[in-house]
Each structure stands twice: as structure tokens, then as C-alpha cells.
mmCIF file of C-alpha atoms and ligand atoms in Angstrom:
data_model
loop_
_atom_site.group_PDB
_atom_site.id
_atom_site.type_symbol
_atom_site.label_atom_id
_atom_site.label_comp_id
_atom_site.label_asym_id
_atom_site.label_seq_id
_atom_site.Cartn_x
_atom_site.Cartn_y
_atom_site.Cartn_z
ATOM 1 C CA UNK A 1 29.128 -3.910 53.521
ATOM 2 C CA UNK A 2 30.033 -1.222 51.092
ATOM 3 C CA UNK A 3 32.390 -3.580 49.294
ATOM 4 C CA UNK A 4 29.739 -6.268 49.088
ATOM 5 C CA UNK A 5 27.232 -3.876 47.655
ATOM 6 C CA UNK A 6 29.785 -2.791 45.090
ATOM 7 C CA UNK A 7 30.595 -6.361 44.120
ATOM 8 C CA UNK A 8 26.918 -7.123 43.836
ATOM 9 C CA UNK A 9 26.344 -4.097 41.620
ATOM 10 C CA UNK A 10 29.239 -5.074 39.363
ATOM 11 C CA UNK A 11 28.064 -8.682 39.176
ATOM 12 C CA UNK A 12 24.566 -7.519 38.319
ATOM 13 C CA UNK A 13 25.830 -5.146 35.658
ATOM 14 C CA UNK A 14 27.885 -7.933 34.063
ATOM 15 C CA UNK A 15 24.933 -10.325 34.202
ATOM 16 C CA UNK A 16 22.578 -7.764 32.690
ATOM 17 C CA UNK A 17 24.933 -6.853 29.881
ATOM 18 C CA UNK A 18 25.742 -10.517 29.220
ATOM 19 C CA UNK A 19 22.070 -11.447 28.986
ATOM 20 C CA UNK A 20 21.562 -8.412 26.783
ATOM 21 C CA UNK A 21 24.265 -9.664 24.450
ATOM 22 C CA UNK A 22 22.801 -13.160 24.395
ATOM 23 C CA UNK A 23 19.290 -11.856 23.682
ATOM 24 C CA UNK A 24 20.592 -9.581 20.945
ATOM 25 C CA UNK A 25 22.558 -12.382 19.373
ATOM 26 C CA UNK A 26 19.643 -14.803 19.422
ATOM 27 C CA UNK A 27 17.178 -12.379 17.945
ATOM 28 C CA UNK A 28 16.704 -12.527 14.211
ATOM 29 C CA UNK A 29 15.831 -9.448 12.255
ATOM 30 C CA UNK A 30 13.167 -9.226 9.585
ATOM 31 C CA UNK A 31 13.284 -6.217 7.292
ATOM 32 C CA UNK A 32 9.943 -5.282 5.813
ATOM 33 C CA UNK A 33 9.533 -2.699 3.057
ATOM 34 C CA UNK A 34 5.858 -1.732 2.864
ATOM 35 C CA UNK A 35 3.389 1.051 1.992
ATOM 36 C CA UNK A 36 3.032 3.474 4.880
ATOM 37 C CA UNK A 37 0.278 2.723 7.437
ATOM 38 C CA UNK A 38 -0.463 -0.651 5.910
ATOM 39 C CA UNK A 39 0.090 -2.959 8.888
ATOM 40 C CA UNK A 40 -1.325 -3.389 12.382
ATOM 41 C CA UNK A 41 1.581 -2.727 14.824
ATOM 42 C CA UNK A 42 0.047 -5.206 17.321
ATOM 43 C CA UNK A 43 0.350 -7.978 14.726
ATOM 44 C CA UNK A 44 4.027 -7.119 14.318
ATOM 45 C CA UNK A 45 4.516 -7.343 18.108
ATOM 46 C CA UNK A 46 2.873 -10.777 18.165
ATOM 47 C CA UNK A 47 5.108 -12.001 15.359
ATOM 48 C CA UNK A 48 8.191 -10.712 17.169
ATOM 49 C CA UNK A 49 7.167 -12.496 20.342
ATOM 50 C CA UNK A 50 6.266 -15.767 18.656
ATOM 51 C CA UNK A 51 9.451 -16.009 16.600
ATOM 52 C CA UNK A 52 11.894 -14.201 18.902
ATOM 53 C CA UNK A 53 12.438 -11.704 16.113
ATOM 54 C CA UNK A 54 12.867 -8.044 15.622
ATOM 55 C CA UNK A 55 10.908 -6.501 12.741
ATOM 56 C CA UNK A 56 12.304 -3.366 11.147
ATOM 57 C CA UNK A 57 9.876 -1.494 8.898
ATOM 58 C CA UNK A 58 10.669 0.955 6.145
ATOM 59 C CA UNK A 59 7.913 2.554 4.055
ATOM 60 C CA UNK A 60 7.105 3.868 0.588
ATOM 61 C CA UNK A 61 4.192 5.620 -1.115
ATOM 62 C CA UNK A 62 4.196 4.128 -4.605
ATOM 63 C CA UNK A 63 5.274 1.008 -6.464
ATOM 64 C CA UNK A 64 7.587 3.075 -8.623
ATOM 65 C CA UNK A 65 9.479 4.557 -5.671
ATOM 66 C CA UNK A 66 9.730 1.095 -4.086
ATOM 67 C CA UNK A 67 11.106 -0.337 -7.334
ATOM 68 C CA UNK A 68 13.610 2.501 -7.760
ATOM 69 C CA UNK A 69 14.954 1.976 -4.259
ATOM 70 C CA UNK A 70 15.329 -1.781 -4.738
ATOM 71 C CA UNK A 71 16.936 -1.350 -8.156
ATOM 72 C CA UNK A 72 19.319 1.169 -6.623
ATOM 73 C CA UNK A 73 20.666 -1.810 -4.690
ATOM 74 C CA UNK A 74 21.708 0.021 -1.541
ATOM 75 C CA UNK A 75 18.900 -1.175 0.682
ATOM 76 C CA UNK A 76 18.448 -4.803 1.744
ATOM 77 C CA UNK A 77 15.025 -6.011 2.795
ATOM 78 C CA UNK A 78 13.526 -9.454 3.297
ATOM 79 C CA UNK A 79 10.050 -8.603 2.094
ATOM 80 C CA UNK A 80 8.199 -6.012 0.066
ATOM 81 C CA UNK A 81 4.516 -5.453 -0.747
ATOM 82 C CA UNK A 82 4.188 -4.592 -4.457
ATOM 83 C CA UNK A 83 0.926 -4.207 -6.316
ATOM 84 C CA UNK A 84 -0.160 -6.706 -8.938
ATOM 85 C CA UNK A 85 1.021 -4.887 -12.081
ATOM 86 C CA UNK A 86 4.630 -4.360 -10.962
ATOM 87 C CA UNK A 87 5.371 -7.965 -9.937
ATOM 88 C CA UNK A 88 6.468 -9.174 -13.382
ATOM 89 C CA UNK A 89 8.737 -6.130 -13.681
ATOM 90 C CA UNK A 90 10.334 -7.167 -10.386
ATOM 91 C CA UNK A 91 10.719 -10.757 -11.616
ATOM 92 C CA UNK A 92 12.394 -9.522 -14.827
ATOM 93 C CA UNK A 93 14.649 -7.249 -12.776
ATOM 94 C CA UNK A 94 15.708 -10.330 -10.810
ATOM 95 C CA UNK A 95 14.505 -8.824 -7.530
ATOM 96 C CA UNK A 96 12.334 -11.697 -6.284
ATOM 97 C CA UNK A 97 12.879 -15.214 -5.128
ATOM 98 C CA UNK A 98 10.365 -17.994 -5.122
ATOM 99 C CA UNK A 99 7.963 -18.471 -2.285
ATOM 100 C CA UNK A 100 8.419 -22.078 -1.178
ATOM 101 C CA UNK A 101 4.815 -23.243 -0.839
ATOM 102 C CA UNK A 102 5.734 -25.954 1.677
ATOM 103 C CA UNK A 103 6.816 -23.195 4.068
ATOM 104 C CA UNK A 104 3.597 -21.258 3.616
ATOM 105 C CA UNK A 105 0.736 -23.692 4.283
ATOM 106 C CA UNK A 106 -1.632 -20.784 4.947
ATOM 107 C CA UNK A 107 -1.595 -19.992 1.223
ATOM 108 C CA UNK A 108 -4.681 -22.202 1.289
ATOM 109 C CA UNK A 109 -6.572 -19.385 3.058
ATOM 110 C CA UNK A 110 -6.397 -17.051 0.066
ATOM 111 C CA UNK A 111 -9.788 -16.812 -1.657
ATOM 112 C CA UNK A 112 -9.907 -18.460 -5.068
ATOM 113 C CA UNK A 113 -10.350 -15.114 -6.936
ATOM 114 C CA UNK A 114 -6.961 -14.029 -5.603
ATOM 115 C CA UNK A 115 -5.144 -17.350 -5.905
ATOM 116 C CA UNK A 116 -2.767 -17.986 -8.795
ATOM 117 C CA UNK A 117 -3.437 -14.564 -10.355
ATOM 118 C CA UNK A 118 -2.532 -13.670 -13.950
ATOM 119 C CA UNK A 119 0.303 -11.481 -12.691
ATOM 120 C CA UNK A 120 1.847 -14.435 -10.848
ATOM 121 C CA UNK A 121 0.593 -17.822 -12.066
ATOM 122 C CA UNK A 122 0.833 -20.512 -9.401
ATOM 123 C CA UNK A 123 1.742 -17.948 -6.724
ATOM 124 C CA UNK A 124 5.344 -18.609 -7.602
ATOM 125 C CA UNK A 125 6.538 -15.382 -6.001
ATOM 126 C CA UNK A 126 3.652 -13.701 -4.250
ATOM 127 C CA UNK A 127 0.787 -14.046 -1.803
ATOM 128 C CA UNK A 128 -2.122 -11.571 -1.905
ATOM 129 C CA UNK A 129 -2.043 -9.315 1.155
ATOM 130 C CA UNK A 130 -4.780 -6.674 0.890
ATOM 131 C CA UNK A 131 -6.606 -4.851 -1.882
ATOM 132 C CA UNK A 132 -8.358 -1.605 -2.452
ATOM 133 C CA UNK A 133 -9.869 0.845 -4.858
ATOM 134 C CA UNK A 134 -8.807 4.442 -5.113
ATOM 135 C CA UNK A 135 -11.434 6.941 -4.112
ATOM 136 C CA UNK A 136 -11.982 10.643 -3.529
ATOM 137 C CA UNK A 137 -12.272 11.666 0.108
ATOM 138 C CA UNK A 138 -13.729 15.011 1.118
ATOM 139 C CA UNK A 139 -14.801 17.037 4.112
ATOM 140 C CA UNK A 140 -18.598 17.159 3.958
ATOM 141 C CA UNK A 141 -18.548 20.202 6.258
ATOM 142 C CA UNK A 142 -16.516 22.103 3.649
ATOM 143 C CA UNK A 143 -17.649 20.691 0.290
ATOM 144 C CA UNK A 144 -21.418 20.349 -0.092
ATOM 145 C CA UNK A 145 -22.716 17.550 -2.301
ATOM 146 C CA UNK A 146 -19.712 17.188 -4.587
ATOM 147 C CA UNK A 147 -20.308 15.707 -8.035
ATOM 148 C CA UNK A 148 -19.389 12.004 -7.781
ATOM 149 C CA UNK A 149 -16.815 12.555 -10.481
ATOM 150 C CA UNK A 150 -13.114 13.159 -11.056
ATOM 151 C CA UNK A 151 -14.298 16.615 -12.180
ATOM 152 C CA UNK A 152 -13.964 17.754 -8.534
ATOM 153 C CA UNK A 153 -10.226 17.507 -9.165
ATOM 154 C CA UNK A 154 -9.764 17.956 -12.915
ATOM 155 C CA UNK A 155 -12.735 20.264 -13.631
ATOM 156 C CA UNK A 156 -12.785 24.037 -13.632
ATOM 157 C CA UNK A 157 -13.718 24.536 -9.957
ATOM 158 C CA UNK A 158 -10.901 26.517 -8.357
ATOM 159 C CA UNK A 159 -11.839 27.118 -4.736
ATOM 160 C CA UNK A 160 -11.453 23.630 -3.320
ATOM 161 C CA UNK A 161 -8.115 22.897 -1.649
ATOM 162 C CA UNK A 162 -7.001 19.463 -2.716
ATOM 163 C CA UNK A 163 -4.099 16.988 -2.882
ATOM 164 C CA UNK A 164 -3.209 14.151 -5.223
ATOM 165 C CA UNK A 165 -1.567 10.818 -4.479
ATOM 166 C CA UNK A 166 2.194 10.772 -4.914
ATOM 167 C CA UNK A 167 1.732 7.785 -7.196
ATOM 168 C CA UNK A 168 2.239 8.038 -10.968
ATOM 169 C CA UNK A 169 -0.134 5.302 -12.110
ATOM 170 C CA UNK A 170 -2.876 6.581 -9.794
ATOM 171 C CA UNK A 171 -2.665 10.215 -10.896
ATOM 172 C CA UNK A 172 -2.139 9.531 -14.607
ATOM 173 C CA UNK A 173 -4.808 6.806 -14.346
ATOM 174 C CA UNK A 174 -7.367 9.182 -12.805
ATOM 175 C CA UNK A 175 -6.692 11.805 -15.499
ATOM 176 C CA UNK A 176 -7.069 9.165 -18.227
ATOM 177 C CA UNK A 177 -10.357 7.993 -16.705
ATOM 178 C CA UNK A 178 -11.666 11.556 -16.473
ATOM 179 C CA UNK A 179 -10.869 11.988 -20.171
ATOM 180 C CA UNK A 180 -12.780 8.797 -20.938
ATOM 181 C CA UNK A 181 -9.773 6.578 -21.683
ATOM 182 C CA UNK A 182 -8.463 3.358 -20.186
ATOM 183 C CA UNK A 183 -6.162 3.898 -17.233
ATOM 184 C CA UNK A 184 -3.804 1.493 -18.976
ATOM 185 C CA UNK A 185 -3.706 3.512 -22.182
ATOM 186 C CA UNK A 186 -0.562 3.206 -24.274
ATOM 187 C CA UNK A 187 -1.640 5.821 -26.782
ATOM 188 C CA UNK A 188 0.852 8.672 -27.061
ATOM 189 C CA UNK A 189 -1.936 11.161 -27.805
ATOM 190 C CA UNK A 190 -4.133 10.082 -24.899
ATOM 191 C CA UNK A 191 -1.189 10.160 -22.512
ATOM 192 C CA UNK A 192 -0.175 13.618 -23.734
ATOM 193 C CA UNK A 193 -3.711 14.837 -23.005
ATOM 194 C CA UNK A 194 -3.558 13.297 -19.542
ATOM 195 C CA UNK A 195 -0.197 14.983 -18.909
ATOM 196 C CA UNK A 196 -1.512 18.395 -20.005
ATOM 197 C CA UNK A 197 -4.567 17.971 -17.800
ATOM 198 C CA UNK A 198 -2.446 17.133 -14.748
ATOM 199 C CA UNK A 199 -0.134 20.088 -15.374
ATOM 200 C CA UNK A 200 -3.203 22.375 -15.633
ATOM 201 C CA UNK A 201 -4.678 20.841 -12.475
ATOM 202 C CA UNK A 202 -1.434 21.372 -10.581
ATOM 203 C CA UNK A 203 -1.558 25.052 -11.501
ATOM 204 C CA UNK A 204 -4.967 25.481 -9.818
ATOM 205 C CA UNK A 205 -4.947 27.758 -6.776
ATOM 206 C CA UNK A 206 -6.345 25.029 -4.540
ATOM 207 C CA UNK A 207 -3.643 22.431 -5.308
ATOM 208 C CA UNK A 208 -1.697 21.768 -2.138
ATOM 209 C CA UNK A 209 0.642 19.013 -3.300
ATOM 210 C CA UNK A 210 1.267 15.309 -3.831
ATOM 211 C CA UNK A 211 1.256 13.036 -0.806
ATOM 212 C CA UNK A 212 0.888 9.411 0.293
ATOM 213 C CA UNK A 213 -2.535 8.042 1.295
ATOM 214 C CA UNK A 214 -1.926 8.544 5.046
ATOM 215 C CA UNK A 215 -0.579 12.058 4.387
ATOM 216 C CA UNK A 216 -3.750 12.997 2.503
ATOM 217 C CA UNK A 217 -5.888 11.477 5.266
ATOM 218 C CA UNK A 218 -4.040 13.555 7.881
ATOM 219 C CA UNK A 219 -4.352 16.756 5.835
ATOM 220 C CA UNK A 220 -8.108 16.164 5.533
ATOM 221 C CA UNK A 221 -8.411 15.553 9.271
ATOM 222 C CA UNK A 222 -6.345 18.657 10.059
ATOM 223 C CA UNK A 223 -8.526 20.750 7.730
ATOM 224 C CA UNK A 224 -5.580 21.620 5.492
ATOM 225 C CA UNK A 225 -7.394 20.343 2.415
ATOM 226 C CA UNK A 226 -11.084 19.933 1.558
ATOM 227 C CA UNK A 227 -10.678 17.012 -0.778
ATOM 228 C CA UNK A 228 -8.133 14.492 -1.959
ATOM 229 C CA UNK A 229 -7.457 11.424 -4.060
ATOM 230 C CA UNK A 230 -6.942 8.563 -1.646
ATOM 231 C CA UNK A 231 -6.608 4.795 -1.348
ATOM 232 C CA UNK A 232 -9.932 3.674 0.111
ATOM 233 C CA UNK A 233 -8.508 2.140 3.282
ATOM 234 C CA UNK A 234 -6.614 5.281 4.270
ATOM 235 C CA UNK A 235 -9.806 7.260 3.633
ATOM 236 C CA UNK A 236 -11.917 4.901 5.737
ATOM 237 C CA UNK A 237 -9.398 5.158 8.592
ATOM 238 C CA UNK A 238 -9.933 8.931 8.479
ATOM 239 C CA UNK A 239 -13.718 8.519 8.390
ATOM 240 C CA UNK A 240 -13.481 6.606 11.671
ATOM 241 C CA UNK A 241 -11.896 9.669 13.257
ATOM 242 C CA UNK A 242 -14.124 12.367 11.796
ATOM 243 C CA UNK A 243 -17.665 11.710 10.598
ATOM 244 C CA UNK A 244 -17.419 14.692 8.224
ATOM 245 C CA UNK A 245 -14.829 12.806 6.209
ATOM 246 C CA UNK A 246 -16.620 11.009 3.391
ATOM 247 C CA UNK A 247 -15.598 8.986 0.362
ATOM 248 C CA UNK A 248 -16.925 8.344 -3.107
ATOM 249 C CA UNK A 249 -15.884 6.347 -6.139
ATOM 250 C CA UNK A 250 -15.875 8.637 -9.203
ATOM 251 C CA UNK A 251 -18.488 7.660 -11.773
ATOM 252 C CA UNK A 252 -15.910 7.609 -14.620
ATOM 253 C CA UNK A 253 -14.249 4.661 -12.883
ATOM 254 C CA UNK A 254 -11.147 4.124 -10.820
ATOM 255 C CA UNK A 255 -8.220 1.850 -10.114
ATOM 256 C CA UNK A 256 -8.336 -1.267 -8.035
ATOM 257 C CA UNK A 257 -5.162 -2.988 -6.982
ATOM 258 C CA UNK A 258 -4.119 -6.053 -5.087
ATOM 259 C CA UNK A 259 -0.964 -5.714 -3.016
ATOM 260 C CA UNK A 260 1.139 -8.800 -2.374
ATOM 261 C CA UNK A 261 3.819 -10.100 -0.045
ATOM 262 C CA UNK A 262 7.007 -11.061 -1.885
ATOM 263 C CA UNK A 263 10.382 -12.315 -0.681
ATOM 264 C CA UNK A 264 13.260 -10.361 -2.154
ATOM 265 C CA UNK A 265 16.123 -12.039 -3.971
ATOM 266 C CA UNK A 266 18.796 -10.708 -1.629
ATOM 267 C CA UNK A 267 16.709 -11.230 1.524
ATOM 268 C CA UNK A 268 19.093 -11.596 4.476
ATOM 269 C CA UNK A 269 16.581 -13.945 6.145
ATOM 270 C CA UNK A 270 14.529 -15.939 3.654
ATOM 271 C CA UNK A 271 13.272 -18.507 6.200
ATOM 272 C CA UNK A 272 11.984 -15.871 8.580
ATOM 273 C CA UNK A 273 10.418 -13.993 5.666
ATOM 274 C CA UNK A 274 8.406 -17.078 4.724
ATOM 275 C CA UNK A 275 7.387 -17.549 8.358
ATOM 276 C CA UNK A 276 6.128 -13.970 8.270
ATOM 277 C CA UNK A 277 4.110 -14.546 5.091
ATOM 278 C CA UNK A 278 2.563 -17.632 6.641
ATOM 279 C CA UNK A 279 1.786 -15.752 9.874
ATOM 280 C CA UNK A 280 0.091 -12.915 7.961
ATOM 281 C CA UNK A 281 -2.013 -15.394 5.991
ATOM 282 C CA UNK A 282 -3.493 -16.861 9.178
ATOM 283 C CA UNK A 283 -7.267 -16.259 9.151
ATOM 284 C CA UNK A 284 -7.469 -14.317 12.411
ATOM 285 C CA UNK A 285 -4.285 -12.356 11.799
ATOM 286 C CA UNK A 286 -5.525 -11.428 8.315
ATOM 287 C CA UNK A 287 -8.795 -10.118 9.760
ATOM 288 C CA UNK A 288 -7.010 -8.160 12.495
ATOM 289 C CA UNK A 289 -4.888 -6.424 9.870
ATOM 290 C CA UNK A 290 -7.867 -5.426 7.727
ATOM 291 C CA UNK A 291 -9.888 -4.327 10.771
ATOM 292 C CA UNK A 292 -6.983 -2.070 11.611
ATOM 293 C CA UNK A 293 -6.042 -0.772 8.149
ATOM 294 C CA UNK A 294 -9.615 -0.716 6.757
ATOM 295 C CA UNK A 295 -8.420 -2.347 3.549
ATOM 296 C CA UNK A 296 -10.155 -5.358 2.050
ATOM 297 C CA UNK A 297 -8.719 -8.803 2.597
ATOM 298 C CA UNK A 298 -8.185 -11.385 -0.133
ATOM 299 C CA UNK A 299 -7.965 -13.937 2.682
ATOM 300 C CA UNK A 300 -11.165 -15.958 2.324
ATOM 301 C CA UNK A 301 -10.733 -17.633 5.706
ATOM 302 C CA UNK A 302 -10.320 -14.221 7.380
ATOM 303 C CA UNK A 303 -13.645 -12.800 6.191
ATOM 304 C CA UNK A 304 -15.703 -14.316 9.002
ATOM 305 C CA UNK A 305 -13.623 -12.353 11.537
ATOM 306 C CA UNK A 306 -13.955 -8.965 9.823
ATOM 307 C CA UNK A 307 -15.748 -6.076 11.479
ATOM 308 C CA UNK A 308 -19.300 -6.083 10.044
ATOM 309 C CA UNK A 309 -19.001 -2.481 8.811
ATOM 310 C CA UNK A 310 -15.933 -3.343 6.775
ATOM 311 C CA UNK A 311 -17.448 -6.568 5.480
ATOM 312 C CA UNK A 312 -20.528 -4.767 4.206
ATOM 313 C CA UNK A 313 -18.605 -1.983 2.512
ATOM 314 C CA UNK A 314 -19.365 -3.399 -0.919
ATOM 315 C CA UNK A 315 -19.236 -0.005 -2.612
ATOM 316 C CA UNK A 316 -15.545 0.376 -1.880
ATOM 317 C CA UNK A 317 -14.647 -3.273 -1.898
ATOM 318 C CA UNK A 318 -16.550 -5.083 -4.604
ATOM 319 C CA UNK A 319 -16.539 -8.839 -4.033
ATOM 320 C CA UNK A 320 -15.023 -9.559 -7.443
ATOM 321 C CA UNK A 321 -11.660 -7.994 -8.161
ATOM 322 C CA UNK A 322 -12.991 -6.081 -11.115
ATOM 323 C CA UNK A 323 -16.538 -4.786 -10.842
ATOM 324 C CA UNK A 324 -18.203 -2.253 -13.103
ATOM 325 C CA UNK A 325 -16.265 1.002 -13.191
ATOM 326 C CA UNK A 326 -13.143 -0.473 -11.656
ATOM 327 C CA UNK A 327 -10.074 -1.242 -13.698
ATOM 328 C CA UNK A 328 -6.930 -3.060 -12.641
ATOM 329 C CA UNK A 329 -3.693 -1.222 -13.262
ATOM 330 C CA UNK A 330 -1.732 -3.296 -15.774
ATOM 331 C CA UNK A 331 1.853 -3.497 -16.785
ATOM 332 C CA UNK A 332 2.017 -1.399 -19.984
ATOM 333 C CA UNK A 333 5.232 -2.772 -21.507
ATOM 334 C CA UNK A 334 7.287 -0.251 -23.454
ATOM 335 C CA UNK A 335 4.796 2.535 -22.581
ATOM 336 C CA UNK A 336 6.147 2.383 -19.004
ATOM 337 C CA UNK A 337 8.883 4.787 -20.114
ATOM 338 C CA UNK A 338 6.223 7.189 -21.341
ATOM 339 C CA UNK A 339 4.464 7.071 -17.970
ATOM 340 C CA UNK A 340 7.801 7.642 -16.210
ATOM 341 C CA UNK A 341 8.583 10.600 -18.431
ATOM 342 C CA UNK A 342 5.152 12.138 -17.921
ATOM 343 C CA UNK A 343 5.511 11.780 -14.172
ATOM 344 C CA UNK A 344 8.906 13.466 -14.200
ATOM 345 C CA UNK A 345 7.502 16.315 -16.287
ATOM 346 C CA UNK A 346 4.440 16.663 -14.095
ATOM 347 C CA UNK A 347 6.467 16.753 -10.891
ATOM 348 C CA UNK A 348 8.976 19.206 -12.327
ATOM 349 C CA UNK A 349 6.464 21.857 -13.402
HETATM 350 C C1 N2P B 401 -1.394 2.089 2.328
HETATM 351 C C2 N2P B 401 -1.572 2.201 0.860
HETATM 352 C C3 N2P B 401 -1.655 0.892 0.209
HETATM 353 C C4 N2P B 401 -2.548 0.812 -0.978
HETATM 354 N N1 N2P B 401 -1.274 3.354 2.961
HETATM 355 C C5 N2P B 401 -1.881 0.957 -2.286
HETATM 356 N N2 N2P B 401 -2.286 0.009 -3.217
#
């Protein structure tokens, strides 16, 4: 009896480990490089189940840090989610490969405003994923009736504890807007003024640090800061958890950016990556993602499935990509080096 039980146990162990090996071998892996907190984990589970795949996610907090990591060459991902303005830089750096439209029939679901955008004519490389404006979020129980202006950050007020996005174009852009310039300025003088303003702002007693959108949301919820620059969706997620967390769009104007799914040149699994893009562009899946992340969807077919509160949030998500006061971040050509240098200086001081 004992011997039988032993044999049975051994046989079972062999069977279990063999099936484990088979399952492991059959499973494909998809490596996704994406902004933090920018995907519904339940959608990932469904994709894994449907395609017998394993999705590995790695995150970043700015386009520039994403680009630096990809240019460094060490990391291999199938997909990334860059914003509009950085896509042509990625194309020139030979980091992207074409999206084969025949493998992504759900491209048809993208609303016409977001189809074939200037930054990627014909959707050769990219499919719009989600978009958002950048806002200021604050704790209404700590800051009473703040001016609806970037002055809450860049002005002389020194008691408010605040954080800024760890994102060069967002921070330099907000300073430029506060000073009355375009957030795509290429003027050396204007950029020098923006740099000096950020350095001065960093020296304020209330400045807590730079962080990603989700980090700033969590600091606001934990009461570690009273106010912060934030991507609207991350702010709205926080507002769902604490009704004292409120958002406004500064009257001087702000950035709006469309983030896109792209397949990377050295993707280990190009076919699976395209299956993923197509899956994400499904109408119901697209709505589930936005209902979870609180970002706006460029997926026209998904809109009917959006939570009504999100759908009606026109203040944060204007129906046209650029509404009054909003400005798209653009590729600034040779001035990019100036922005990079300013960011290095700002972070170093
Ligand atoms: C997600 C941030 C994505 C928005 N946390 C940046 N455009």
C-alpha cells in the first residue's frame, strides 16, 4: 500500500511537472512598456486567457525616460505607448516597425479626429490609445478656493506643499504657459526664463519633489501634499477615492496629449503585439480601459460604453483634440537639446 502510494505520488509529480513544462512552452510572452497605472489589469487577464499568453508590464513616467531606455538598447519590449510628439523621433531613431493594418481591423473604431494624425500619417506606426490634458489637482480641505491658474505653483505663495510631474515637457510647458509663451517655444530667451522660474519654484519651502501622475495622486490622497500637477486621468482616479480631491485646468492653458500603441522594431513577438493592439481597439475593451483609468478614449466605437460621468467630463476632455486653452506638445526639432539641457539643470539644482 505504502509502495503504491509512493508510486502514485511520483507519477503525479512527473505528470504535474510535465504539464507545467508544456504549458510554459506553449505560452507566448508579450512585453508591454507603458506609463504607470495606464491599463486595466482585468483587460490584461482577458487578453492572456484569450491568446494563451503571458503579459509582462514595465512602466515609465515620461516619454523622455521611455525613449532613453529604448535607445539604451538593453531592454526588449514588443510594445510601447508614446505620446504624439515623440513618435517621429522614435521613427527616426529606427525604434518602430510598421503596424500591418490587415492584422488590426479594429483600427476602424478610432474616431476620425484621431485617425491618420499629423504625427503619423496613415497610422503607419501607431494607433491612438488614450488622451488627456494636464491639470492641477488639490485637496479642497487644505487649499480653499485656489486661483484657477498656474500661479498656485509658480506664484509667490509659499505655504502650499506641492509636487510636479517628473516629465520635462510638462513642467517646462507649464512654466512657459504661466509666463505667457507657447509650450512649444524654441526661443532661447523664453526657455531660459522658464528654466529660472522652475529653479525658483523648486527652491520654495513647499516643494516636495517630482513624481509620476500616480505618485502625485497617492501623495494627495495620503495628505503628503496639498496640490500637484497631474495628468487628468490620474487626478480623476484620486477624486473617486476622496471627494476632497479636486481638479482644475489653469486659465493660462495646458498640454493635451494623445498616447499611442506602437510595435517596437526589435519586438520579440510582432504577431502577438498586433493581436494586442487589435484587442485594445475593440469597442468594449476600449471603454473598460477608460472607465478604469479615467482617461479619455479616442475610440469612437467605445464611447457608447463609457461611464456617463466620464463621458460628460467635457472640461477635462474636450471633444476636439485642441480646444481653447489647450495646446498639443510638439516635436521642437533642434530645440529638443535645449529642453533636455534645461531639464538636467533643473533636476540637478
Ligand atoms: C498614466 C499617465 C499617462 C498620461 N499614469 C501621459 N500622457
